[in-house]
Amino acid sequence: MQLLHNKVVFLTGGTEGIGYECAQAYHKAGARVAIISHKEDSLQQCRERFFNDNLLYILADVSCADDVQRAIEETIATFGGIDVIHNNAGVSNPSKTLCDTTDAEWQKVFDVNVKGIYHTTKYGIAALKESKGVILNTGSMVGEIGQELHAAYTATKGAVNALTKSMALDYAPLGIRVNAVAPAGVWTPMLRRWSSQQPNAEHIEHYLNEIHPLGYCPEGDVVADACVFLVSEQARFITGCILPVSGGAELGYRRYIEKGEEENKEVVPAGLNGKAV
């Protein structure tokens, strides 16, 4: 039997990158999936290439309480309940230090990455109580190890990690499990945009391969496979877990160095928060 046969998954940020890979993986595992996005064009494009009766597309902004409440209600009205809430929606901008981040930029990244979880849980908890369901948050390895020029983003991902553990304790008596996945680099549209913003953009693909000891920067399907496991009965005794899906990026010391002149000083990157010297 499929791992998620007849389960209902409420997935935010499900039209691109890791979210899109998760939507496909959940559907393949037998789930009915409500795919939430705040971008109408992205929602439409996804609908055109990936559509059937077990998929529901909803235009909603997770930072807006009314939008989330409406999306939860529409999902329940369509599918009869909710078994899984996967909080995947997120933004990574701005690519700045703390002092260079504006108040508006700071507020936006927290409203999406952290307050979005508050909204989905607040309006979805009754359905999860009934189903004894699962909450899954998409975190990031940088929430533990930091990252240069991403102060606001890393702060939100650190908050997601702590929030996941507190939620796991709060909702365990209700039979609700709460976990998070923590990728390092993953090739997504957001990461490609990030890559183009970096001062050493010409070296970024090599950099992203090298920060993973397994030797490559993966596509989102590796994260999606881990997500299917965590929301399934296979993980029924796992809660409060921040699962690295990182190819070992958090292991050991990895610093930028430069090879000698004879090798044209090729930059060898060193970690999610390394910098060229």
PDB file of C-alpha atoms in Angstrom:
ATOM      1  CA  MET A   1       0.000   0.000   0.000  1.00  0.00           C
ATOM      2  CA  GLN A   2       1.127   3.551  -0.674  1.00  0.00           C
ATOM      3  CA  LEU A   3       2.629   5.288   2.386  1.00  0.00           C
ATOM      4  CA  LEU A   4       0.147   8.176   2.281  1.00  0.00           C
ATOM      5  CA  HIS A   5      -2.902   6.405   0.853  1.00  0.00           C
ATOM      6  CA  ASN A   6      -5.931   8.701   1.142  1.00  0.00           C
ATOM      7  CA  LYS A   7      -4.166  11.154   3.465  1.00  0.00           C
ATOM      8  CA  VAL A   8      -4.820  14.871   3.002  1.00  0.00           C
ATOM      9  CA  VAL A   9      -1.756  17.116   2.874  1.00  0.00           C
ATOM     10  CA  PHE A  10      -1.983  20.907   3.179  1.00  0.00           C
ATOM     11  CA  LEU A  11       1.243  22.103   1.525  1.00  0.00           C
ATOM     12  CA  THR A  12       2.329  25.743   1.451  1.00  0.00           C
ATOM     13  CA  GLY A  13       4.792  26.978  -1.143  1.00  0.00           C
ATOM     14  CA  GLY A  14       3.998  23.937  -3.228  1.00  0.00           C
ATOM     15  CA  THR A  15       4.405  25.192  -6.785  1.00  0.00           C
ATOM     16  CA  GLU A  16       8.190  25.564  -7.045  1.00  0.00           C
ATOM     17  CA  GLY A  17      11.415  23.989  -5.854  1.00  0.00           C
ATOM     18  CA  ILE A  18      11.275  21.705  -2.830  1.00  0.00           C
ATOM     19  CA  GLY A  19       7.539  22.323  -2.463  1.00  0.00           C
ATOM     20  CA  TYR A  20       6.781  21.184  -6.000  1.00  0.00           C
ATOM     21  CA  GLU A  21       8.901  18.061  -5.541  1.00  0.00           C
ATOM     22  CA  CYS A  22       7.021  17.365  -2.300  1.00  0.00           C
ATOM     23  CA  ALA A  23       3.655  17.835  -3.992  1.00  0.00           C
ATOM     24  CA  GLN A  24       4.587  15.237  -6.596  1.00  0.00           C
ATOM     25  CA  ALA A  25       6.022  12.850  -4.005  1.00  0.00           C
ATOM     26  CA  TYR A  26       2.981  13.119  -1.729  1.00  0.00           C
ATOM     27  CA  HIS A  27       0.652  12.530  -4.668  1.00  0.00           C
ATOM     28  CA  LYS A  28       2.680   9.535  -5.820  1.00  0.00           C
ATOM     29  CA  ALA A  29       2.489   8.138  -2.282  1.00  0.00           C
ATOM     30  CA  GLY A  30      -1.319   8.251  -2.474  1.00  0.00           C
ATOM     31  CA  ALA A  31      -2.157  11.556  -0.799  1.00  0.00           C
ATOM     32  CA  ARG A  32      -4.672  14.187  -1.756  1.00  0.00           C
ATOM     33  CA  VAL A  33      -2.801  17.478  -1.763  1.00  0.00           C
ATOM     34  CA  ALA A  34      -3.896  21.078  -1.314  1.00  0.00           C
ATOM     35  CA  ILE A  35      -1.134  23.164  -2.909  1.00  0.00           C
ATOM     36  CA  ILE A  36      -0.922  26.727  -1.617  1.00  0.00           C
ATOM     37  CA  SER A  37       0.935  29.599  -3.278  1.00  0.00           C
ATOM     38  CA  HIS A  38       0.711  33.388  -3.150  1.00  0.00           C
ATOM     39  CA  LYS A  39       1.807  33.698  -6.790  1.00  0.00           C
ATOM     40  CA  GLU A  40      -1.041  33.330  -9.255  1.00  0.00           C
ATOM     41  CA  ASP A  41       1.209  32.751 -12.278  1.00  0.00           C
ATOM     42  CA  SER A  42       3.166  30.028 -10.508  1.00  0.00           C
ATOM     43  CA  LEU A  43      -0.047  28.399  -9.340  1.00  0.00           C
ATOM     44  CA  GLN A  44      -1.438  28.382 -12.862  1.00  0.00           C
ATOM     45  CA  GLN A  45       1.743  27.001 -14.409  1.00  0.00           C
ATOM     46  CA  CYS A  46       1.823  24.216 -11.833  1.00  0.00           C
ATOM     47  CA  ARG A  47      -1.839  23.423 -12.423  1.00  0.00           C
ATOM     48  CA  GLU A  48      -1.234  23.101 -16.153  1.00  0.00           C
ATOM     49  CA  ARG A  49       1.556  20.547 -15.788  1.00  0.00           C
ATOM     50  CA  PHE A  50       0.345  18.688 -12.699  1.00  0.00           C
ATOM     51  CA  PHE A  51      -3.389  18.273 -12.224  1.00  0.00           C
ATOM     52  CA  ASN A  52      -5.997  15.676 -11.302  1.00  0.00           C
ATOM     53  CA  ASP A  53      -8.938  15.244  -8.934  1.00  0.00           C
ATOM     54  CA  ASN A  54      -6.700  14.582  -5.932  1.00  0.00           C
ATOM     55  CA  LEU A  55      -5.030  18.000  -6.201  1.00  0.00           C
ATOM     56  CA  LEU A  56      -6.445  21.318  -5.057  1.00  0.00           C
ATOM     57  CA  TYR A  57      -4.782  24.624  -5.940  1.00  0.00           C
ATOM     58  CA  ILE A  58      -5.379  27.613  -3.654  1.00  0.00           C
ATOM     59  CA  LEU A  59      -4.127  31.167  -4.020  1.00  0.00           C
ATOM     60  CA  ALA A  60      -3.206  32.372  -0.531  1.00  0.00           C
ATOM     61  CA  ASP A  61      -0.471  34.267   1.303  1.00  0.00           C
ATOM     62  CA  VAL A  62       0.687  32.463   4.446  1.00  0.00           C
ATOM     63  CA  SER A  63       1.576  35.783   6.082  1.00  0.00           C
ATOM     64  CA  CYS A  64      -2.120  36.779   5.917  1.00  0.00           C
ATOM     65  CA  ALA A  65      -4.344  35.205   8.577  1.00  0.00           C
ATOM     66  CA  ASP A  66      -7.549  35.540   6.558  1.00  0.00           C
ATOM     67  CA  ASP A  67      -5.942  33.861   3.531  1.00  0.00           C
ATOM     68  CA  VAL A  68      -4.758  30.903   5.578  1.00  0.00           C
ATOM     69  CA  GLN A  69      -8.092  30.464   7.350  1.00  0.00           C
ATOM     70  CA  ARG A  70      -9.865  30.466   3.989  1.00  0.00           C
ATOM     71  CA  ALA A  71      -7.372  27.965   2.519  1.00  0.00           C
ATOM     72  CA  ILE A  72      -7.758  25.598   5.471  1.00  0.00           C
ATOM     73  CA  GLU A  73     -11.548  25.778   5.230  1.00  0.00           C
ATOM     74  CA  GLU A  74     -11.489  25.156   1.476  1.00  0.00           C
ATOM     75  CA  THR A  75      -9.231  22.137   1.919  1.00  0.00           C
ATOM     76  CA  ILE A  76     -11.499  20.611   4.560  1.00  0.00           C
ATOM     77  CA  ALA A  77     -14.600  21.322   2.465  1.00  0.00           C
ATOM     78  CA  THR A  78     -13.011  19.630  -0.557  1.00  0.00           C
ATOM     79  CA  PHE A  79     -11.250  16.650   1.021  1.00  0.00           C
ATOM     80  CA  GLY A  80     -13.102  16.200   4.324  1.00  0.00           C
ATOM     81  CA  GLY A  81     -10.218  16.896   6.679  1.00  0.00           C
ATOM     82  CA  ILE A  82      -6.461  17.421   6.985  1.00  0.00           C
ATOM     83  CA  ASP A  83      -3.885  14.826   8.039  1.00  0.00           C
ATOM     84  CA  VAL A  84      -0.676  16.755   7.337  1.00  0.00           C
ATOM     85  CA  ILE A  85       0.278  20.421   7.340  1.00  0.00           C
ATOM     86  CA  HIS A  86       3.607  20.974   5.611  1.00  0.00           C
ATOM     87  CA  ASN A  87       4.866  24.513   6.177  1.00  0.00           C
ATOM     88  CA  ASN A  88       7.194  24.847   3.212  1.00  0.00           C
ATOM     89  CA  ALA A  89       6.550  28.421   2.046  1.00  0.00           C
ATOM     90  CA  GLY A  90       9.552  30.658   2.586  1.00  0.00           C
ATOM     91  CA  VAL A  91      11.544  33.600   1.330  1.00  0.00           C
ATOM     92  CA  SER A  92      15.311  34.029   1.558  1.00  0.00           C
ATOM     93  CA  ASN A  93      15.757  37.697   0.664  1.00  0.00           C
ATOM     94  CA  PRO A  94      17.369  39.983   1.573  1.00  0.00           C
ATOM     95  CA  SER A  95      20.963  38.907   1.012  1.00  0.00           C
ATOM     96  CA  LYS A  96      22.321  41.384   3.570  1.00  0.00           C
ATOM     97  CA  THR A  97      23.939  41.813   6.956  1.00  0.00           C
ATOM     98  CA  LEU A  98      21.704  42.630   9.897  1.00  0.00           C
ATOM     99  CA  CYS A  99      22.570  46.337   9.883  1.00  0.00           C
ATOM    100  CA  ASP A 100      21.861  46.639   6.162  1.00  0.00           C
ATOM    101  CA  THR A 101      18.458  44.942   6.442  1.00  0.00           C
ATOM    102  CA  THR A 102      15.528  47.343   6.405  1.00  0.00           C
ATOM    103  CA  ASP A 103      12.654  47.111   8.836  1.00  0.00           C
ATOM    104  CA  ALA A 104      10.302  46.144   5.995  1.00  0.00           C
ATOM    105  CA  GLU A 105      12.653  43.399   4.756  1.00  0.00           C
ATOM    106  CA  TRP A 106      13.059  41.999   8.278  1.00  0.00           C
ATOM    107  CA  GLN A 107       9.303  41.988   8.830  1.00  0.00           C
ATOM    108  CA  LYS A 108       8.518  40.292   5.534  1.00  0.00           C
ATOM    109  CA  VAL A 109      10.884  37.354   5.998  1.00  0.00           C
ATOM    110  CA  PHE A 110       9.581  36.735   9.532  1.00  0.00           C
ATOM    111  CA  ASP A 111       5.951  37.099   8.451  1.00  0.00           C
ATOM    112  CA  VAL A 112       6.369  34.396   5.794  1.00  0.00           C
ATOM    113  CA  ASN A 113       8.903  32.011   7.326  1.00  0.00           C
ATOM    114  CA  VAL A 114       7.723  32.047  10.949  1.00  0.00           C
ATOM    115  CA  LYS A 115       4.317  33.694  11.213  1.00  0.00           C
ATOM    116  CA  GLY A 116       3.109  31.504   8.365  1.00  0.00           C
ATOM    117  CA  ILE A 117       3.583  28.498  10.667  1.00  0.00           C
ATOM    118  CA  TYR A 118       1.601  30.279  13.371  1.00  0.00           C
ATOM    119  CA  HIS A 119      -1.262  30.858  10.947  1.00  0.00           C
ATOM    120  CA  THR A 120      -1.472  27.334   9.536  1.00  0.00           C
ATOM    121  CA  THR A 121      -1.285  25.793  13.001  1.00  0.00           C
ATOM    122  CA  LYS A 122      -3.836  28.178  14.498  1.00  0.00           C
ATOM    123  CA  TYR A 123      -6.411  27.485  11.800  1.00  0.00           C
ATOM    124  CA  GLY A 124      -5.510  23.857  11.125  1.00  0.00           C
ATOM    125  CA  ILE A 125      -5.092  22.482  14.645  1.00  0.00           C
ATOM    126  CA  ALA A 126      -8.719  21.393  15.019  1.00  0.00           C
ATOM    127  CA  ALA A 127      -8.471  19.229  11.900  1.00  0.00           C
ATOM    128  CA  LEU A 128      -5.161  17.764  13.071  1.00  0.00           C
ATOM    129  CA  LYS A 129      -6.646  16.926  16.477  1.00  0.00           C
ATOM    130  CA  GLU A 130      -9.329  14.930  14.732  1.00  0.00           C
ATOM    131  CA  SER A 131      -6.914  13.074  12.465  1.00  0.00           C
ATOM    132  CA  LYS A 132      -4.070  12.843  15.004  1.00  0.00           C
ATOM    133  CA  GLY A 133      -2.030  14.269  12.219  1.00  0.00           C
ATOM    134  CA  VAL A 134       1.407  15.639  11.495  1.00  0.00           C
ATOM    135  CA  ILE A 135       3.012  19.054  11.126  1.00  0.00           C
ATOM    136  CA  LEU A 136       6.180  19.268   9.054  1.00  0.00           C
ATOM    137  CA  ASN A 137       8.255  22.435   8.765  1.00  0.00           C
ATOM    138  CA  THR A 138      10.875  23.139   6.131  1.00  0.00           C
ATOM    139  CA  GLY A 139      13.863  24.497   8.011  1.00  0.00           C
ATOM    140  CA  SER A 140      17.440  24.896   6.856  1.00  0.00           C
ATOM    141  CA  MET A 141      20.890  23.871   7.974  1.00  0.00           C
ATOM    142  CA  VAL A 142      21.760  27.564   8.262  1.00  0.00           C
ATOM    143  CA  GLY A 143      19.403  27.804  11.217  1.00  0.00           C
ATOM    144  CA  GLU A 144      22.072  25.877  13.138  1.00  0.00           C
ATOM    145  CA  ILE A 145      25.355  26.963  11.572  1.00  0.00           C
ATOM    146  CA  GLY A 146      24.628  30.483  10.281  1.00  0.00           C
ATOM    147  CA  GLN A 147      25.306  32.031   6.890  1.00  0.00           C
ATOM    148  CA  GLU A 148      26.991  35.201   5.771  1.00  0.00           C
ATOM    149  CA  LEU A 149      24.853  38.008   4.364  1.00  0.00           C
ATOM    150  CA  HIS A 150      21.583  36.333   5.384  1.00  0.00           C
ATOM    151  CA  ALA A 151      21.003  37.528   8.929  1.00  0.00           C
ATOM    152  CA  ALA A 152      17.214  37.755   8.735  1.00  0.00           C
ATOM    153  CA  TYR A 153      16.807  34.471   6.873  1.00  0.00           C
ATOM    154  CA  THR A 154      19.027  32.479   9.235  1.00  0.00           C
ATOM    155  CA  ALA A 155      17.231  34.034  12.206  1.00  0.00           C
ATOM    156  CA  THR A 156      13.912  32.761  10.871  1.00  0.00           C
ATOM    157  CA  LYS A 157      15.271  29.268  10.295  1.00  0.00           C
ATOM    158  CA  GLY A 158      16.713  29.162  13.797  1.00  0.00           C
ATOM    159  CA  ALA A 159      13.262  30.159  15.005  1.00  0.00           C
ATOM    160  CA  VAL A 160      11.687  27.375  12.946  1.00  0.00           C
ATOM    161  CA  ASN A 161      13.970  24.812  14.578  1.00  0.00           C
ATOM    162  CA  ALA A 162      13.127  25.983  18.107  1.00  0.00           C
ATOM    163  CA  LEU A 163       9.448  26.318  17.260  1.00  0.00           C
ATOM    164  CA  THR A 164       9.350  22.775  15.877  1.00  0.00           C
ATOM    165  CA  LYS A 165      10.611  21.360  19.177  1.00  0.00           C
ATOM    166  CA  SER A 166       8.225  23.433  21.302  1.00  0.00           C
ATOM    167  CA  MET A 167       5.285  22.507  19.102  1.00  0.00           C
ATOM    168  CA  ALA A 168       6.248  18.840  19.340  1.00  0.00           C
ATOM    169  CA  LEU A 169       6.022  19.052  23.128  1.00  0.00           C
ATOM    170  CA  ASP A 170       2.785  21.039  23.112  1.00  0.00           C
ATOM    171  CA  TYR A 171       0.924  18.791  20.696  1.00  0.00           C
ATOM    172  CA  ALA A 172       2.260  15.344  21.632  1.00  0.00           C
ATOM    173  CA  PRO A 173      -0.578  14.860  24.169  1.00  0.00           C
ATOM    174  CA  LEU A 174      -2.986  15.322  21.268  1.00  0.00           C
ATOM    175  CA  GLY A 175      -1.283  12.611  19.221  1.00  0.00           C
ATOM    176  CA  ILE A 176       0.128  15.191  16.777  1.00  0.00           C
ATOM    177  CA  ARG A 177       3.734  14.828  15.665  1.00  0.00           C
ATOM    178  CA  VAL A 178       5.833  17.862  14.666  1.00  0.00           C
ATOM    179  CA  ASN A 179       9.131  17.598  12.791  1.00  0.00           C
ATOM    180  CA  ALA A 180      11.291  19.598  10.399  1.00  0.00           C
ATOM    181  CA  VAL A 181      13.635  18.897   7.529  1.00  0.00           C
ATOM    182  CA  ALA A 182      16.855  20.896   7.307  1.00  0.00           C
ATOM    183  CA  PRO A 183      18.394  20.935   3.830  1.00  0.00           C
ATOM    184  CA  ALA A 184      21.700  22.603   3.011  1.00  0.00           C
ATOM    185  CA  GLY A 185      22.023  23.562  -0.668  1.00  0.00           C
ATOM    186  CA  VAL A 186      19.245  22.369  -2.973  1.00  0.00           C
ATOM    187  CA  TRP A 187      18.812  23.490  -6.564  1.00  0.00           C
ATOM    188  CA  THR A 188      15.539  25.412  -6.591  1.00  0.00           C
ATOM    189  CA  PRO A 189      14.424  28.590  -8.370  1.00  0.00           C
ATOM    190  CA  MET A 190      15.032  30.455  -5.099  1.00  0.00           C
ATOM    191  CA  LEU A 191      18.588  29.134  -4.831  1.00  0.00           C
ATOM    192  CA  ARG A 192      19.286  30.019  -8.448  1.00  0.00           C
ATOM    193  CA  ARG A 193      18.117  33.580  -7.747  1.00  0.00           C
ATOM    194  CA  TRP A 194      20.308  33.637  -4.645  1.00  0.00           C
ATOM    195  CA  SER A 195      23.266  32.402  -6.689  1.00  0.00           C
ATOM    196  CA  SER A 196      22.948  35.276  -9.124  1.00  0.00           C
ATOM    197  CA  GLN A 197      23.083  37.789  -6.261  1.00  0.00           C
ATOM    198  CA  GLN A 198      26.357  36.556  -4.767  1.00  0.00           C
ATOM    199  CA  PRO A 199      29.623  38.483  -5.269  1.00  0.00           C
ATOM    200  CA  ASN A 200      31.361  35.326  -6.591  1.00  0.00           C
ATOM    201  CA  ALA A 201      28.485  34.147  -8.785  1.00  0.00           C
ATOM    202  CA  GLU A 202      30.818  32.575 -11.356  1.00  0.00           C
ATOM    203  CA  HIS A 203      32.069  30.076  -8.739  1.00  0.00           C
ATOM    204  CA  ILE A 204      28.744  29.339  -7.087  1.00  0.00           C
ATOM    205  CA  GLU A 205      27.944  25.952  -8.686  1.00  0.00           C
ATOM    206  CA  HIS A 206      31.324  24.562  -7.666  1.00  0.00           C
ATOM    207  CA  TYR A 207      30.855  26.105  -4.225  1.00  0.00           C
ATOM    208  CA  LEU A 208      27.469  24.463  -3.767  1.00  0.00           C
ATOM    209  CA  ASN A 209      28.794  21.084  -4.833  1.00  0.00           C
ATOM    210  CA  GLU A 210      31.790  21.305  -2.509  1.00  0.00           C
ATOM    211  CA  ILE A 211      29.901  22.226   0.662  1.00  0.00           C
ATOM    212  CA  HIS A 212      28.298  18.771   0.565  1.00  0.00           C
ATOM    213  CA  PRO A 213      30.743  15.965   1.476  1.00  0.00           C
ATOM    214  CA  LEU A 214      28.729  13.618  -0.733  1.00  0.00           C
ATOM    215  CA  GLY A 215      30.020  15.754  -3.599  1.00  0.00           C
ATOM    216  CA  TYR A 216      27.051  17.434  -5.235  1.00  0.00           C
ATOM    217  CA  CYS A 217      24.244  19.906  -4.680  1.00  0.00           C
ATOM    218  CA  PRO A 218      21.009  17.924  -5.124  1.00  0.00           C
ATOM    219  CA  GLU A 219      17.630  18.647  -6.624  1.00  0.00           C
ATOM    220  CA  GLY A 220      14.566  18.902  -4.388  1.00  0.00           C
ATOM    221  CA  ASP A 221      13.528  15.267  -4.785  1.00  0.00           C
ATOM    222  CA  VAL A 222      15.986  14.163  -2.087  1.00  0.00           C
ATOM    223  CA  VAL A 223      14.191  16.395   0.412  1.00  0.00           C
ATOM    224  CA  ALA A 224      10.769  15.291  -0.797  1.00  0.00           C
ATOM    225  CA  ASP A 225      11.605  11.638  -0.151  1.00  0.00           C
ATOM    226  CA  ALA A 226      12.573  12.484   3.440  1.00  0.00           C
ATOM    227  CA  CYS A 227       9.353  14.459   3.848  1.00  0.00           C
ATOM    228  CA  VAL A 228       7.203  11.542   2.710  1.00  0.00           C
ATOM    229  CA  PHE A 229       8.862   9.386   5.359  1.00  0.00           C
ATOM    230  CA  LEU A 230       8.421  11.933   8.168  1.00  0.00           C
ATOM    231  CA  VAL A 231       4.708  12.466   7.549  1.00  0.00           C
ATOM    232  CA  SER A 232       3.978   8.751   7.117  1.00  0.00           C
ATOM    233  CA  GLU A 233       3.281   6.017   9.659  1.00  0.00           C
ATOM    234  CA  GLN A 234       6.836   4.823   9.066  1.00  0.00           C
ATOM    235  CA  ALA A 235       7.887   7.734  11.316  1.00  0.00           C
ATOM    236  CA  ARG A 236       5.087   7.262  13.855  1.00  0.00           C
ATOM    237  CA  PHE A 237       7.446   7.457  16.874  1.00  0.00           C
ATOM    238  CA  ILE A 238       9.464  10.442  15.660  1.00  0.00           C
ATOM    239  CA  THR A 239       8.614  13.931  16.873  1.00  0.00           C
ATOM    240  CA  GLY A 240      10.619  17.078  17.612  1.00  0.00           C
ATOM    241  CA  CYS A 241      13.239  15.978  15.082  1.00  0.00           C
ATOM    242  CA  ILE A 242      15.184  18.440  12.918  1.00  0.00           C
ATOM    243  CA  LEU A 243      16.264  16.018  10.194  1.00  0.00           C
ATOM    244  CA  PRO A 244      19.333  17.073   8.189  1.00  0.00           C
ATOM    245  CA  VAL A 245      18.924  16.348   4.488  1.00  0.00           C
ATOM    246  CA  SER A 246      22.259  17.884   3.749  1.00  0.00           C
ATOM    247  CA  GLY A 247      24.716  15.453   2.233  1.00  0.00           C
ATOM    248  CA  GLY A 248      26.831  15.977   5.369  1.00  0.00           C
ATOM    249  CA  ALA A 249      27.206  19.752   4.900  1.00  0.00           C
ATOM    250  CA  GLU A 250      27.187  20.317   8.651  1.00  0.00           C
ATOM    251  CA  LEU A 251      30.112  17.976   9.298  1.00  0.00           C
ATOM    252  CA  GLY A 252      33.720  19.005   9.890  1.00  0.00           C
ATOM    253  CA  TYR A 253      35.645  22.179   9.058  1.00  0.00           C
ATOM    254  CA  ARG A 254      35.239  23.461   5.518  1.00  0.00           C
ATOM    255  CA  ARG A 255      36.889  26.744   4.657  1.00  0.00           C
ATOM    256  CA  TYR A 256      37.601  28.638   1.481  1.00  0.00           C
ATOM    257  CA  ILE A 257      41.206  28.340   0.340  1.00  0.00           C
ATOM    258  CA  GLU A 258      42.961  29.290  -2.854  1.00  0.00           C
ATOM    259  CA  LYS A 259      45.121  26.954  -4.858  1.00  0.00           C
ATOM    260  CA  GLY A 260      48.477  28.194  -6.054  1.00  0.00           C
ATOM    261  CA  GLU A 261      49.247  30.290  -9.084  1.00  0.00           C
ATOM    262  CA  GLU A 262      50.045  27.171 -11.061  1.00  0.00           C
ATOM    263  CA  GLU A 263      46.389  26.164 -10.727  1.00  0.00           C
ATOM    264  CA  ASN A 264      45.089  29.646 -11.553  1.00  0.00           C
ATOM    265  CA  LYS A 265      44.046  30.245  -7.941  1.00  0.00           C
ATOM    266  CA  GLU A 266      40.857  28.260  -8.311  1.00  0.00           C
ATOM    267  CA  VAL A 267      38.531  29.079  -5.422  1.00  0.00           C
ATOM    268  CA  VAL A 268      37.692  26.022  -3.328  1.00  0.00           C
ATOM    269  CA  PRO A 269      34.622  26.840  -1.246  1.00  0.00           C
ATOM    270  CA  ALA A 270      34.216  25.806   2.295  1.00  0.00           C
ATOM    271  CA  GLY A 271      30.803  25.817   3.761  1.00  0.00           C
ATOM    272  CA  LEU A 272      27.453  27.459   3.837  1.00  0.00           C
ATOM    273  CA  ASN A 273      28.975  30.324   5.803  1.00  0.00           C
ATOM    274  CA  GLY A 274      32.529  30.295   4.452  1.00  0.00           C
ATOM    275  CA  LYS A 275      34.081  33.206   2.600  1.00  0.00           C
ATOM    276  CA  ALA A 276      36.910  33.570   0.117  1.00  0.00           C
ATOM    277  CA  VAL A 277      40.251  34.655   1.545  1.00  0.00           C
TER     278      VAL A 277
END
